[in-house]
PDB file of C-alpha atoms in Angstrom:
ATOM      1  CA  MET B   1      56.238  20.328 133.271  1.00  0.00           C
ATOM      2  CA  ASP B   2      52.772  20.026 131.770  1.00  0.00           C
ATOM      3  CA  THR B   3      52.893  18.617 128.238  1.00  0.00           C
ATOM      4  CA  PRO B   4      50.007  17.782 125.912  1.00  0.00           C
ATOM      5  CA  ASP B   5      50.192  14.031 126.461  1.00  0.00           C
ATOM      6  CA  THR B   6      50.598  13.953 130.259  1.00  0.00           C
ATOM      7  CA  PRO B   7      47.823  14.009 132.859  1.00  0.00           C
ATOM      8  CA  GLY B   8      46.456  17.448 133.730  1.00  0.00           C
ATOM      9  CA  ARG B   9      43.287  19.422 134.019  1.00  0.00           C
ATOM     10  CA  LEU B  10      40.660  19.063 131.286  1.00  0.00           C
ATOM     11  CA  LEU B  11      39.247  21.984 129.352  1.00  0.00           C
ATOM     12  CA  ASP B  12      36.290  23.850 130.845  1.00  0.00           C
ATOM     13  CA  ALA B  13      33.168  22.767 128.980  1.00  0.00           C
ATOM     14  CA  GLY B  14      31.125  25.341 130.922  1.00  0.00           C
ATOM     15  CA  SER B  15      33.245  28.274 129.814  1.00  0.00           C
ATOM     16  CA  SER B  16      31.948  30.852 127.344  1.00  0.00           C
ATOM     17  CA  GLU B  17      35.138  30.326 125.368  1.00  0.00           C
ATOM     18  CA  PRO B  18      34.767  27.556 122.755  1.00  0.00           C
ATOM     19  CA  LEU B  19      36.688  24.361 123.474  1.00  0.00           C
ATOM     20  CA  HIS B  20      38.787  24.604 120.322  1.00  0.00           C
ATOM     21  CA  LEU B  21      39.993  28.064 121.373  1.00  0.00           C
ATOM     22  CA  GLN B  22      40.831  26.782 124.859  1.00  0.00           C
ATOM     23  CA  LEU B  23      42.854  23.932 123.387  1.00  0.00           C
ATOM     24  CA  ARG B  24      44.541  26.190 120.887  1.00  0.00           C
ATOM     25  CA  GLY B  25      45.452  28.641 123.667  1.00  0.00           C
ATOM     26  CA  HIS B  26      46.845  25.900 125.902  1.00  0.00           C
ATOM     27  CA  LEU B  27      49.063  24.458 123.159  1.00  0.00           C
ATOM     28  CA  ARG B  28      50.032  27.908 121.892  1.00  0.00           C
ATOM     29  CA  ALA B  29      51.238  29.014 125.333  1.00  0.00           C
ATOM     30  CA  GLN B  30      53.485  25.950 125.609  1.00  0.00           C
ATOM     31  CA  ILE B  31      54.952  26.611 122.171  1.00  0.00           C
ATOM     32  CA  LEU B  32      55.633  30.271 122.912  1.00  0.00           C
ATOM     33  CA  ASN B  33      57.202  29.642 126.320  1.00  0.00           C
ATOM     34  CA  HIS B  34      59.367  26.863 124.810  1.00  0.00           C
ATOM     35  CA  SER B  35      57.871  24.052 126.883  1.00  0.00           C
ATOM     36  CA  LEU B  36      57.386  22.651 123.393  1.00  0.00           C
ATOM     37  CA  PRO B  37      60.507  23.763 121.488  1.00  0.00           C
ATOM     38  CA  PRO B  38      60.779  23.813 117.670  1.00  0.00           C
ATOM     39  CA  GLY B  39      60.870  20.333 116.156  1.00  0.00           C
ATOM     40  CA  THR B  40      58.851  18.723 118.956  1.00  0.00           C
ATOM     41  CA  SER B  41      56.244  16.239 117.746  1.00  0.00           C
ATOM     42  CA  LEU B  42      52.757  16.830 119.114  1.00  0.00           C
ATOM     43  CA  PRO B  43      50.605  13.899 120.212  1.00  0.00           C
ATOM     44  CA  SER B  44      48.289  12.442 117.597  1.00  0.00           C
ATOM     45  CA  GLU B  45      44.744  13.739 117.199  1.00  0.00           C
ATOM     46  CA  ALA B  46      43.452  10.648 119.016  1.00  0.00           C
ATOM     47  CA  GLN B  47      45.835  11.226 121.925  1.00  0.00           C
ATOM     48  CA  LEU B  48      44.805  14.869 122.203  1.00  0.00           C
ATOM     49  CA  GLN B  49      41.137  13.809 122.224  1.00  0.00           C
ATOM     50  CA  VAL B  50      41.751  11.513 125.183  1.00  0.00           C
ATOM     51  CA  ARG B  51      44.067  13.939 126.960  1.00  0.00           C
ATOM     52  CA  TYR B  52      41.585  16.841 126.868  1.00  0.00           C
ATOM     53  CA  GLY B  53      38.297  14.955 126.684  1.00  0.00           C
ATOM     54  CA  VAL B  54      37.154  16.595 123.444  1.00  0.00           C
ATOM     55  CA  SER B  55      35.960  15.517 120.032  1.00  0.00           C
ATOM     56  CA  ARG B  56      38.108  15.119 116.939  1.00  0.00           C
ATOM     57  CA  SER B  57      36.542  18.232 115.363  1.00  0.00           C
ATOM     58  CA  VAL B  58      37.668  20.336 118.354  1.00  0.00           C
ATOM     59  CA  VAL B  59      41.219  19.013 118.039  1.00  0.00           C
ATOM     60  CA  ARG B  60      41.302  19.633 114.293  1.00  0.00           C
ATOM     61  CA  GLN B  61      40.026  23.210 114.683  1.00  0.00           C
ATOM     62  CA  ALA B  62      42.693  23.934 117.294  1.00  0.00           C
ATOM     63  CA  LEU B  63      45.497  22.419 115.226  1.00  0.00           C
ATOM     64  CA  GLY B  64      44.251  24.212 112.126  1.00  0.00           C
ATOM     65  CA  ALA B  65      44.432  27.560 113.926  1.00  0.00           C
ATOM     66  CA  LEU B  66      47.982  26.851 115.109  1.00  0.00           C
ATOM     67  CA  THR B  67      48.934  25.898 111.555  1.00  0.00           C
ATOM     68  CA  ASP B  68      47.488  29.146 110.193  1.00  0.00           C
ATOM     69  CA  GLU B  69      49.625  31.063 112.721  1.00  0.00           C
ATOM     70  CA  GLY B  70      52.718  29.240 111.527  1.00  0.00           C
ATOM     71  CA  LEU B  71      53.317  27.736 114.975  1.00  0.00           C
ATOM     72  CA  ILE B  72      53.031  24.099 113.888  1.00  0.00           C
ATOM     73  CA  GLU B  73      53.556  22.147 110.697  1.00  0.00           C
ATOM     74  CA  ARG B  74      51.243  19.322 109.701  1.00  0.00           C
ATOM     75  CA  GLY B  75      51.903  16.621 107.161  1.00  0.00           C
ATOM     76  CA  ARG B  76      49.972  13.600 105.979  1.00  0.00           C
ATOM     77  CA  GLY B  77      51.291  10.515 107.732  1.00  0.00           C
ATOM     78  CA  ARG B  78      53.769  12.345 109.957  1.00  0.00           C
ATOM     79  CA  GLY B  79      51.537  14.207 112.404  1.00  0.00           C
ATOM     80  CA  SER B  80      52.128  17.725 113.728  1.00  0.00           C
ATOM     81  CA  THR B  81      55.427  19.252 114.826  1.00  0.00           C
ATOM     82  CA  VAL B  82      56.310  22.615 116.326  1.00  0.00           C
ATOM     83  CA  ALA B  83      57.515  24.825 113.495  1.00  0.00           C
ATOM     84  CA  PRO B  84      60.923  26.545 113.430  1.00  0.00           C
ATOM     85  CA  ARG B  85      60.611  30.110 114.676  1.00  0.00           C
ATOM     86  CA  ARG B  86      62.018  33.192 112.993  1.00  0.00           C
ATOM     87  CA  GLU B  87      63.400  35.032 116.011  1.00  0.00           C
ATOM     88  CA  HIS B  88      65.288  38.288 115.807  1.00  0.00           C
ATOM     89  CA  HIS B  89      68.035  38.696 118.384  1.00  0.00           C
ATOM     90  CA  ARG B  90      68.891  42.046 119.924  1.00  0.00           C
ATOM     91  CA  LEU B  91      72.178  42.603 121.761  1.00  0.00           C
ATOM     92  CA  VAL B  92      70.899  45.004 124.392  1.00  0.00           C
ATOM     93  CA  HIS B  93      74.360  45.673 125.852  1.00  0.00           C
ATOM     94  CA  ARG B  94      75.539  47.272 122.596  1.00  0.00           C
ATOM     95  CA  THR B  95      74.987  50.871 121.489  1.00  0.00           C
ATOM     96  CA  SER B  96      73.974  49.926 117.939  1.00  0.00           C
ATOM     97  CA  GLY B  97      70.250  50.336 117.400  1.00  0.00           C
ATOM     98  CA  LEU B  98      67.653  47.729 116.514  1.00  0.00           C
ATOM     99  CA  SER B  99      67.647  48.662 112.828  1.00  0.00           C
ATOM    100  CA  ALA B 100      71.398  48.155 112.430  1.00  0.00           C
ATOM    101  CA  GLN B 101      71.403  44.872 114.330  1.00  0.00           C
ATOM    102  CA  LEU B 102      68.516  43.420 112.327  1.00  0.00           C
ATOM    103  CA  GLY B 103      70.000  44.593 109.056  1.00  0.00           C
ATOM    104  CA  SER B 104      73.295  42.856 109.831  1.00  0.00           C
ATOM    105  CA  THR B 105      71.466  39.502 109.977  1.00  0.00           C
ATOM    106  CA  GLY B 106      69.989  39.906 106.502  1.00  0.00           C
ATOM    107  CA  ALA B 107      66.463  40.762 107.651  1.00  0.00           C
ATOM    108  CA  SER B 108      64.509  43.259 105.584  1.00  0.00           C
ATOM    109  CA  VAL B 109      63.990  46.169 107.995  1.00  0.00           C
ATOM    110  CA  GLY B 110      61.211  48.707 107.579  1.00  0.00           C
ATOM    111  CA  THR B 111      60.486  51.851 109.596  1.00  0.00           C
ATOM    112  CA  GLU B 112      57.245  53.843 109.552  1.00  0.00           C
ATOM    113  CA  VAL B 113      57.214  57.247 111.244  1.00  0.00           C
ATOM    114  CA  LEU B 114      53.911  57.490 113.102  1.00  0.00           C
ATOM    115  CA  SER B 115      54.419  60.988 114.524  1.00  0.00           C
ATOM    116  CA  LEU B 116      57.037  63.719 114.926  1.00  0.00           C
ATOM    117  CA  SER B 117      56.244  66.684 117.143  1.00  0.00           C
ATOM    118  CA  LEU B 118      57.686  69.323 119.466  1.00  0.00           C
ATOM    119  CA  GLN B 119      56.902  68.880 123.178  1.00  0.00           C
ATOM    120  CA  ASP B 120      57.734  70.534 126.459  1.00  0.00           C
ATOM    121  CA  ALA B 121      60.311  68.628 128.472  1.00  0.00           C
ATOM    122  CA  ASP B 122      59.110  66.754 131.563  1.00  0.00           C
ATOM    123  CA  PRO B 123      60.876  64.847 134.386  1.00  0.00           C
ATOM    124  CA  SER B 124      61.380  61.781 132.166  1.00  0.00           C
ATOM    125  CA  THR B 125      63.321  63.837 129.578  1.00  0.00           C
ATOM    126  CA  ALA B 126      65.014  66.295 131.947  1.00  0.00           C
ATOM    127  CA  VAL B 127      68.344  64.532 131.347  1.00  0.00           C
ATOM    128  CA  LEU B 128      68.401  66.110 127.858  1.00  0.00           C
ATOM    129  CA  GLU B 129      68.699  69.537 129.550  1.00  0.00           C
ATOM    130  CA  THR B 130      66.498  71.420 127.080  1.00  0.00           C
ATOM    131  CA  PRO B 131      63.118  73.128 127.700  1.00  0.00           C
ATOM    132  CA  GLN B 132      61.619  71.458 124.644  1.00  0.00           C
ATOM    133  CA  VAL B 133      62.171  68.042 123.087  1.00  0.00           C
ATOM    134  CA  LEU B 134      61.435  66.480 119.725  1.00  0.00           C
ATOM    135  CA  PHE B 135      59.153  63.454 120.155  1.00  0.00           C
ATOM    136  CA  LEU B 136      59.383  60.680 117.579  1.00  0.00           C
ATOM    137  CA  GLU B 137      57.118  57.613 117.357  1.00  0.00           C
ATOM    138  CA  ARG B 138      58.006  54.819 114.938  1.00  0.00           C
ATOM    139  CA  LEU B 139      56.858  51.314 114.013  1.00  0.00           C
ATOM    140  CA  ARG B 140      59.612  48.909 113.025  1.00  0.00           C
ATOM    141  CA  THR B 141      59.100  45.759 110.958  1.00  0.00           C
ATOM    142  CA  ALA B 142      61.372  42.852 110.065  1.00  0.00           C
ATOM    143  CA  ASP B 143      60.569  40.891 106.919  1.00  0.00           C
ATOM    144  CA  GLY B 144      57.201  42.643 106.875  1.00  0.00           C
ATOM    145  CA  VAL B 145      56.233  41.643 110.436  1.00  0.00           C
ATOM    146  CA  PRO B 146      55.726  44.355 113.104  1.00  0.00           C
ATOM    147  CA  ILE B 147      58.282  43.777 115.867  1.00  0.00           C
ATOM    148  CA  ALA B 148      58.715  47.051 117.782  1.00  0.00           C
ATOM    149  CA  VAL B 149      57.114  50.385 118.591  1.00  0.00           C
ATOM    150  CA  ILE B 150      59.711  53.035 119.426  1.00  0.00           C
ATOM    151  CA  HIS B 151      59.242  56.331 121.282  1.00  0.00           C
ATOM    152  CA  THR B 152      62.264  58.624 121.175  1.00  0.00           C
ATOM    153  CA  TRP B 153      62.856  62.070 122.669  1.00  0.00           C
ATOM    154  CA  LEU B 154      65.663  64.266 121.307  1.00  0.00           C
ATOM    155  CA  PRO B 155      66.933  67.715 122.397  1.00  0.00           C
ATOM    156  CA  ALA B 156      64.944  70.078 120.180  1.00  0.00           C
ATOM    157  CA  PRO B 157      67.571  72.789 119.569  1.00  0.00           C
ATOM    158  CA  THR B 158      70.081  70.276 118.235  1.00  0.00           C
ATOM    159  CA  PHE B 159      67.756  68.348 115.911  1.00  0.00           C
ATOM    160  CA  ALA B 160      65.066  70.938 115.138  1.00  0.00           C
ATOM    161  CA  ASP B 161      65.232  70.361 111.369  1.00  0.00           C
ATOM    162  CA  LEU B 162      64.887  66.568 111.562  1.00  0.00           C
ATOM    163  CA  THR B 163      62.042  65.368 109.302  1.00  0.00           C
ATOM    164  CA  ALA B 164      59.866  62.278 109.135  1.00  0.00           C
ATOM    165  CA  GLU B 165      60.901  61.783 105.510  1.00  0.00           C
ATOM    166  CA  ALA B 166      64.558  61.462 106.521  1.00  0.00           C
ATOM    167  CA  LEU B 167      63.676  58.660 108.936  1.00  0.00           C
ATOM    168  CA  HIS B 168      61.393  56.589 106.709  1.00  0.00           C
ATOM    169  CA  ASP B 169      62.917  53.102 106.435  1.00  0.00           C
ATOM    170  CA  ALA B 170      66.095  54.502 107.990  1.00  0.00           C
ATOM    171  CA  SER B 171      68.141  54.116 111.161  1.00  0.00           C
ATOM    172  CA  LEU B 172      67.876  57.102 113.499  1.00  0.00           C
ATOM    173  CA  HIS B 173      71.445  56.602 114.704  1.00  0.00           C
ATOM    174  CA  GLU B 174      72.746  56.567 111.139  1.00  0.00           C
ATOM    175  CA  VAL B 175      70.853  59.776 110.349  1.00  0.00           C
ATOM    176  CA  LEU B 176      72.216  61.464 113.478  1.00  0.00           C
ATOM    177  CA  GLY B 177      75.730  60.461 112.459  1.00  0.00           C
ATOM    178  CA  GLU B 178      75.504  61.458 108.800  1.00  0.00           C
ATOM    179  CA  LYS B 179      73.489  64.671 109.218  1.00  0.00           C
ATOM    180  CA  TYR B 180      74.675  65.979 112.582  1.00  0.00           C
ATOM    181  CA  GLY B 181      77.995  64.246 113.245  1.00  0.00           C
ATOM    182  CA  VAL B 182      76.579  62.640 116.401  1.00  0.00           C
ATOM    183  CA  ARG B 183      77.786  59.133 117.303  1.00  0.00           C
ATOM    184  CA  ILE B 184      76.155  57.091 120.063  1.00  0.00           C
ATOM    185  CA  THR B 185      79.007  55.732 122.171  1.00  0.00           C
ATOM    186  CA  SER B 186      77.469  54.876 125.546  1.00  0.00           C
ATOM    187  CA  GLY B 187      74.175  54.647 127.383  1.00  0.00           C
ATOM    188  CA  LYS B 188      72.040  53.199 130.146  1.00  0.00           C
ATOM    189  CA  ARG B 189      69.428  50.486 129.566  1.00  0.00           C
ATOM    190  CA  GLN B 190      66.590  48.879 131.517  1.00  0.00           C
ATOM    191  CA  ILE B 191      64.508  45.835 130.573  1.00  0.00           C
ATOM    192  CA  ARG B 192      61.113  44.777 131.913  1.00  0.00           C
ATOM    193  CA  ALA B 193      58.021  42.858 130.844  1.00  0.00           C
ATOM    194  CA  VAL B 194      54.896  45.060 130.807  1.00  0.00           C
ATOM    195  CA  PRO B 195      51.249  44.742 129.704  1.00  0.00           C
ATOM    196  CA  GLY B 196      50.485  46.290 126.339  1.00  0.00           C
ATOM    197  CA  ASP B 197      47.728  48.893 125.896  1.00  0.00           C
ATOM    198  CA  GLY B 198      45.212  48.958 123.067  1.00  0.00           C
ATOM    199  CA  ASP B 199      47.157  51.082 120.561  1.00  0.00           C
ATOM    200  CA  LEU B 200      50.395  49.214 121.196  1.00  0.00           C
ATOM    201  CA  LEU B 201      48.783  45.792 120.802  1.00  0.00           C
ATOM    202  CA  ARG B 202      47.098  46.936 117.595  1.00  0.00           C
ATOM    203  CA  LEU B 203      50.375  48.138 116.080  1.00  0.00           C
ATOM    204  CA  LEU B 204      52.198  44.934 117.033  1.00  0.00           C
ATOM    205  CA  GLN B 205      49.236  42.760 116.008  1.00  0.00           C
ATOM    206  CA  LEU B 206      49.000  41.136 119.431  1.00  0.00           C
ATOM    207  CA  GLU B 207      45.998  39.775 121.259  1.00  0.00           C
ATOM    208  CA  ALA B 208      44.348  41.617 124.145  1.00  0.00           C
ATOM    209  CA  SER B 209      46.270  41.573 127.451  1.00  0.00           C
ATOM    210  CA  SER B 210      49.474  40.303 125.842  1.00  0.00           C
ATOM    211  CA  PRO B 211      52.699  41.295 127.620  1.00  0.00           C
ATOM    212  CA  VAL B 212      55.496  42.992 125.704  1.00  0.00           C
ATOM    213  CA  LEU B 213      59.230  43.436 126.284  1.00  0.00           C
ATOM    214  CA  LEU B 214      60.086  47.056 127.132  1.00  0.00           C
ATOM    215  CA  LEU B 215      63.608  48.393 126.684  1.00  0.00           C
ATOM    216  CA  GLU B 216      64.156  51.908 128.060  1.00  0.00           C
ATOM    217  CA  GLY B 217      67.270  54.001 128.142  1.00  0.00           C
ATOM    218  CA  THR B 218      69.327  57.121 127.600  1.00  0.00           C
ATOM    219  CA  SER B 219      72.094  57.375 125.012  1.00  0.00           C
ATOM    220  CA  PHE B 220      75.176  59.588 125.067  1.00  0.00           C
ATOM    221  CA  ASP B 221      77.344  60.863 122.230  1.00  0.00           C
ATOM    222  CA  GLN B 222      81.101  60.868 121.750  1.00  0.00           C
ATOM    223  CA  ASP B 223      81.411  63.919 124.016  1.00  0.00           C
ATOM    224  CA  GLY B 224      79.372  62.394 126.821  1.00  0.00           C
ATOM    225  CA  ARG B 225      76.283  64.519 126.127  1.00  0.00           C
ATOM    226  CA  PRO B 226      72.814  62.938 126.413  1.00  0.00           C
ATOM    227  CA  VAL B 227      71.259  62.882 122.940  1.00  0.00           C
ATOM    228  CA  GLU B 228      68.221  60.618 123.259  1.00  0.00           C
ATOM    229  CA  VAL B 229      65.766  59.127 125.712  1.00  0.00           C
ATOM    230  CA  PHE B 230      63.827  56.168 124.354  1.00  0.00           C
ATOM    231  CA  SER B 231      61.251  53.498 125.142  1.00  0.00           C
ATOM    232  CA  THR B 232      60.936  50.517 122.798  1.00  0.00           C
ATOM    233  CA  TRP B 233      58.187  47.930 123.121  1.00  0.00           C
ATOM    234  CA  HIS B 234      59.137  44.648 121.414  1.00  0.00           C
ATOM    235  CA  HIS B 235      56.893  41.865 120.133  1.00  0.00           C
ATOM    236  CA  PRO B 236      57.486  38.996 122.605  1.00  0.00           C
ATOM    237  CA  ASP B 237      57.111  36.258 119.990  1.00  0.00           C
ATOM    238  CA  HIS B 238      59.601  37.693 117.489  1.00  0.00           C
ATOM    239  CA  VAL B 239      62.362  39.431 119.455  1.00  0.00           C
ATOM    240  CA  VAL B 240      64.871  37.828 121.822  1.00  0.00           C
ATOM    241  CA  PHE B 241      67.237  39.842 124.026  1.00  0.00           C
ATOM    242  CA  ASP B 242      70.816  38.552 124.092  1.00  0.00           C
ATOM    243  CA  ILE B 243      73.282  39.634 126.783  1.00  0.00           C
ATOM    244  CA  ASP B 244      77.002  38.849 126.734  1.00  0.00           C
ATOM    245  CA  ILE B 245      78.409  38.211 130.214  1.00  0.00           C
ATOM    246  CA  GLN B 246      82.088  38.778 130.951  1.00  0.00           C
ATOM    247  CA  ARG B 247      84.132  38.408 134.087  1.00  0.00           C
ATOM    248  CA  GLU B 248      84.254  41.624 136.038  1.00  0.00           C
ATOM    249  CA  PRO B 249      87.702  43.234 136.333  1.00  0.00           C
ATOM    250  CA  VAL B 250      89.351  42.885 139.722  1.00  0.00           C
ATOM    251  CA  ALA B 251      89.355  46.265 141.469  1.00  0.00           C
ATOM    252  CA  GLN B 252      92.583  47.734 142.813  1.00  0.00           C
ATOM    253  CA  VAL B 253      92.767  47.399 146.594  1.00  0.00           C
ATOM    254  CA  PRO B 254      95.017  49.158 149.096  1.00  0.00           C
ATOM    255  CA  ALA B 255      98.223  47.398 150.060  1.00  0.00           C
ATOM    256  CA  GLY B 256      97.668  44.929 152.840  1.00  0.00           C
ATOM    257  CA  SER B 257      93.953  44.521 152.090  1.00  0.00           C
ATOM    258  CA  PRO B 258      92.696  41.105 150.949  1.00  0.00           C
ATOM    259  CA  ALA B 259      91.956  40.929 147.229  1.00  0.00           C
ATOM    260  CA  PRO B 260      88.477  39.843 146.093  1.00  0.00           C
ATOM    261  CA  SER B 261      88.390  36.089 145.842  1.00  0.00           C
ATOM    262  CA  ALA B 262      87.236  34.062 142.864  1.00  0.00           C
ATOM    263  CA  VAL B 263      84.339  32.937 145.036  1.00  0.00           C
ATOM    264  CA  ASP B 264      83.230  36.552 145.560  1.00  0.00           C
ATOM    265  CA  THR B 265      83.361  37.230 141.825  1.00  0.00           C
ATOM    266  CA  ALA B 266      81.464  34.043 140.999  1.00  0.00           C
ATOM    267  CA  GLU B 267      78.809  34.850 143.591  1.00  0.00           C
ATOM    268  CA  ALA B 268      78.323  38.327 142.131  1.00  0.00           C
ATOM    269  CA  LEU B 269      77.852  36.897 138.631  1.00  0.00           C
ATOM    270  CA  ALA B 270      75.511  34.239 139.942  1.00  0.00           C
ATOM    271  CA  ASP B 271      73.429  36.886 141.705  1.00  0.00           C
ATOM    272  CA  ARG B 272      73.090  38.902 138.491  1.00  0.00           C
ATOM    273  CA  ALA B 273      72.118  35.767 136.580  1.00  0.00           C
ATOM    274  CA  ARG B 274      69.493  34.892 139.208  1.00  0.00           C
ATOM    275  CA  ARG B 275      67.944  38.356 138.970  1.00  0.00           C
ATOM    276  CA  LEU B 276      67.781  38.154 135.180  1.00  0.00           C
ATOM    277  CA  GLY B 277      66.357  34.631 135.349  1.00  0.00           C
ATOM    278  CA  ALA B 278      63.661  35.758 137.773  1.00  0.00           C
ATOM    279  CA  GLU B 279      62.668  38.601 135.454  1.00  0.00           C
ATOM    280  CA  LEU B 280      62.450  36.280 132.464  1.00  0.00           C
ATOM    281  CA  MET B 281      60.420  33.740 134.436  1.00  0.00           C
ATOM    282  CA  ARG B 282      57.952  36.476 135.436  1.00  0.00           C
ATOM    283  CA  PHE B 283      57.627  37.421 131.788  1.00  0.00           C
ATOM    284  CA  ALA B 284      57.104  33.781 130.721  1.00  0.00           C
ATOM    285  CA  ASP B 285      54.516  33.288 133.460  1.00  0.00           C
ATOM    286  CA  GLY B 286      52.678  36.411 132.345  1.00  0.00           C
ATOM    287  CA  LEU B 287      52.654  35.266 128.743  1.00  0.00           C
ATOM    288  CA  SER B 288      51.395  31.791 129.704  1.00  0.00           C
ATOM    289  CA  THR B 289      48.666  33.268 131.920  1.00  0.00           C
ATOM    290  CA  THR B 290      47.314  35.559 129.205  1.00  0.00           C
ATOM    291  CA  GLU B 291      47.036  32.677 126.776  1.00  0.00           C
ATOM    292  CA  ARG B 292      44.910  30.458 129.026  1.00  0.00           C
TER     293      ARG B 292
END
């Protein structure tokens, strides 16, 4: 693992990017990908000068920028340490929405409705089984910080009278329950790391080419009917996906057939964990690459 006080490549003095921005980007990437976890002490200014072959002013500019971002804390006589991070955890295997989960942790949740319009259905919303759908775009904040952009498609006949005013600083799922008697009880979810486009990065206040965490899915109500298709792009620095893993139930097998062994079950769980780990590593690599 490359850390700030171990041998490694020097900064590129011939680059068009100023040295202090290169150093800031290198340290920032290690903080965000948890190579430097919260509470870690950074090398002294003198050590960073030697490590990267730069002047003290370059080091101070880089550290000052990281301090302004809230990524490190600096104190007279005690050097610089990686600051604690305010991360919001989302349980993606649960049907409760982001607003409800954040609110349960005491965070101040805000929701701005960016657009609400009627659209023709297309292959991505065909599961709703209606010729027209209601498209909803929202920006969600936690403690005043933008953390997610949400696109939702709803069956138009069912929710035709839904208004933007009803959804301002509100949970969509709560509104559907209170106004229409619809409860989300099941769904399908997919997670991937994707590059953010210009509008998305602007809304989430991210730098150019930053990756984001995309959660897509379809939700079903208490009667098994599809009631929403959604895509939610999460800020990668502020939102963490949590997944509870439980032992899979042993399937019933015909008499005389060998039952699945504990080894088979363990191997299946290990395979799922490896796939998830590979996805997260690809995301971390993408984040580190964009910050260099």
